[in-house]
Amino acid sequence: MNFNIEACKIVELPKISDPRGNLTFVEGGNHIPFDIQRVYYLYDVPGGAERGGHAHKELHQLIIAMSGSFDVVLDDGVNKKRVHLSRSYIGLYVCPMIWRELDNFSSGSVCMVLSSNRYDAEDYYRDYAEFKRGQTQL
Ligand code: TYD
């Protein structure tokens, strides 16, 4: 498995349009290539704030702008890509070993993240140089 930004894909989720309000769902192992063990969300993000700034060793994630919009900058140690998320039926799949930064949050935005594992501090690279060394050893 190549853990690079080419493996990080936009996923269009099912959308059941209805005059009463739209509905979207995500099934682990079906719409995304992992089972969901954890959900977390970022909200009340002040203007100009940046989140992320780390990579995960084994974690797979799907990032969705549930409300408002923000950018995700993906970096595999060689290439970088900026992805703007602004729709609740569009997810960004992020494979392991990708450095990510989130910025450009609109006011009132909510970022939901579906994750393949429970929280584990040992799964993080918080140092970019260490992450790059890990990437070259893959
Ligand atoms: P962190 O992953 O650094 O936030 P982000 O990358 O989204 O900016 O997490 C911030 C803090 O929250 C850190 O102390 C760890 C804690 N945390 C948990 O306890 N459980 C979780 O599921 C997550 C994502 C973070």
PDB file of C-alpha atoms in Angstrom, residues 2-63:
ATOM      1  CA  ASN A   2       1.381   3.404  -1.002  1.00  0.00           C
ATOM      2  CA  PHE A   3       0.615   5.930   1.690  1.00  0.00           C
ATOM      3  CA  ASN A   4       0.857   9.078  -0.425  1.00  0.00           C
ATOM      4  CA  ILE A   5      -1.496  11.918  -1.305  1.00  0.00           C
ATOM      5  CA  GLU A   6      -2.681  10.061  -4.442  1.00  0.00           C
ATOM      6  CA  ALA A   7      -4.270   7.511  -2.100  1.00  0.00           C
ATOM      7  CA  CYS A   8      -6.228  10.307  -0.350  1.00  0.00           C
ATOM      8  CA  LYS A   9      -9.497  10.616  -2.223  1.00  0.00           C
ATOM      9  CA  ILE A  10     -12.611  12.703  -2.259  1.00  0.00           C
ATOM     10  CA  VAL A  11     -15.536  10.392  -1.452  1.00  0.00           C
ATOM     11  CA  GLU A  12     -19.018  11.345  -2.590  1.00  0.00           C
ATOM     12  CA  LEU A  13     -21.406   9.911  -0.016  1.00  0.00           C
ATOM     13  CA  PRO A  14     -24.996   8.871  -0.694  1.00  0.00           C
ATOM     14  CA  LYS A  15     -27.392  11.809  -0.522  1.00  0.00           C
ATOM     15  CA  ILE A  16     -31.103  11.230  -0.134  1.00  0.00           C
ATOM     16  CA  SER A  17     -32.612  14.510  -1.290  1.00  0.00           C
ATOM     17  CA  ASP A  18     -35.928  15.328   0.309  1.00  0.00           C
ATOM     18  CA  PRO A  19     -37.977  18.525   0.541  1.00  0.00           C
ATOM     19  CA  ARG A  20     -38.020  17.895   4.310  1.00  0.00           C
ATOM     20  CA  GLY A  21     -34.220  18.018   4.391  1.00  0.00           C
ATOM     21  CA  ASN A  22     -31.441  15.931   2.899  1.00  0.00           C
ATOM     22  CA  LEU A  23     -29.963  12.813   4.456  1.00  0.00           C
ATOM     23  CA  THR A  24     -26.469  11.380   4.071  1.00  0.00           C
ATOM     24  CA  PHE A  25     -25.023   8.221   5.592  1.00  0.00           C
ATOM     25  CA  VAL A  26     -21.629   6.528   5.835  1.00  0.00           C
ATOM     26  CA  GLU A  27     -21.107   2.792   6.275  1.00  0.00           C
ATOM     27  CA  GLY A  28     -17.699   1.631   7.468  1.00  0.00           C
ATOM     28  CA  GLY A  29     -16.135  -0.836   5.018  1.00  0.00           C
ATOM     29  CA  ASN A  30     -18.626   0.170   2.313  1.00  0.00           C
ATOM     30  CA  HIS A  31     -18.315   3.870   1.478  1.00  0.00           C
ATOM     31  CA  ILE A  32     -14.910   4.100   3.149  1.00  0.00           C
ATOM     32  CA  PRO A  33     -12.113   1.510   3.286  1.00  0.00           C
ATOM     33  CA  PHE A  34     -12.142   1.047   7.076  1.00  0.00           C
ATOM     34  CA  ASP A  35     -14.413   0.286   9.992  1.00  0.00           C
ATOM     35  CA  ILE A  36     -15.317   3.242  12.188  1.00  0.00           C
ATOM     36  CA  GLN A  37     -14.077   3.039  15.776  1.00  0.00           C
ATOM     37  CA  ARG A  38     -14.267   6.695  16.715  1.00  0.00           C
ATOM     38  CA  VAL A  39     -15.938   9.943  15.701  1.00  0.00           C
ATOM     39  CA  TYR A  40     -14.734  13.368  16.788  1.00  0.00           C
ATOM     40  CA  TYR A  41     -15.501  16.894  15.650  1.00  0.00           C
ATOM     41  CA  LEU A  42     -13.990  20.338  15.710  1.00  0.00           C
ATOM     42  CA  TYR A  43     -16.334  23.260  16.300  1.00  0.00           C
ATOM     43  CA  ASP A  44     -16.262  26.823  17.672  1.00  0.00           C
ATOM     44  CA  VAL A  45     -13.003  27.254  15.759  1.00  0.00           C
ATOM     45  CA  PRO A  46     -11.936  30.903  16.011  1.00  0.00           C
ATOM     46  CA  GLY A  47     -11.169  32.812  12.811  1.00  0.00           C
ATOM     47  CA  GLY A  48      -7.597  32.300  11.611  1.00  0.00           C
ATOM     48  CA  ALA A  49      -7.027  29.178  13.723  1.00  0.00           C
ATOM     49  CA  GLU A  50      -5.157  26.157  12.407  1.00  0.00           C
ATOM     50  CA  ARG A  51      -5.685  22.571  13.531  1.00  0.00           C
ATOM     51  CA  GLY A  52      -3.889  19.344  12.771  1.00  0.00           C
ATOM     52  CA  GLY A  53      -0.162  19.729  12.234  1.00  0.00           C
ATOM     53  CA  HIS A  54       0.572  16.051  12.645  1.00  0.00           C
ATOM     54  CA  ALA A  55       0.458  12.664  10.902  1.00  0.00           C
ATOM     55  CA  HIS A  56      -0.837   9.288  12.006  1.00  0.00           C
ATOM     56  CA  LYS A  57       1.122   6.049  11.735  1.00  0.00           C
ATOM     57  CA  GLU A  58      -1.790   3.662  11.236  1.00  0.00           C
ATOM     58  CA  LEU A  59      -5.009   5.646  11.424  1.00  0.00           C
ATOM     59  CA  HIS A  60      -7.364   5.964   8.445  1.00  0.00           C
ATOM     60  CA  GLN A  61      -9.792   8.891   8.538  1.00  0.00           C
ATOM     61  CA  LEU A  62     -12.649  10.501   6.663  1.00  0.00           C
ATOM     62  CA  ILE A  63     -12.976  14.259   7.124  1.00  0.00           C
TER      63      ILE A  63
END
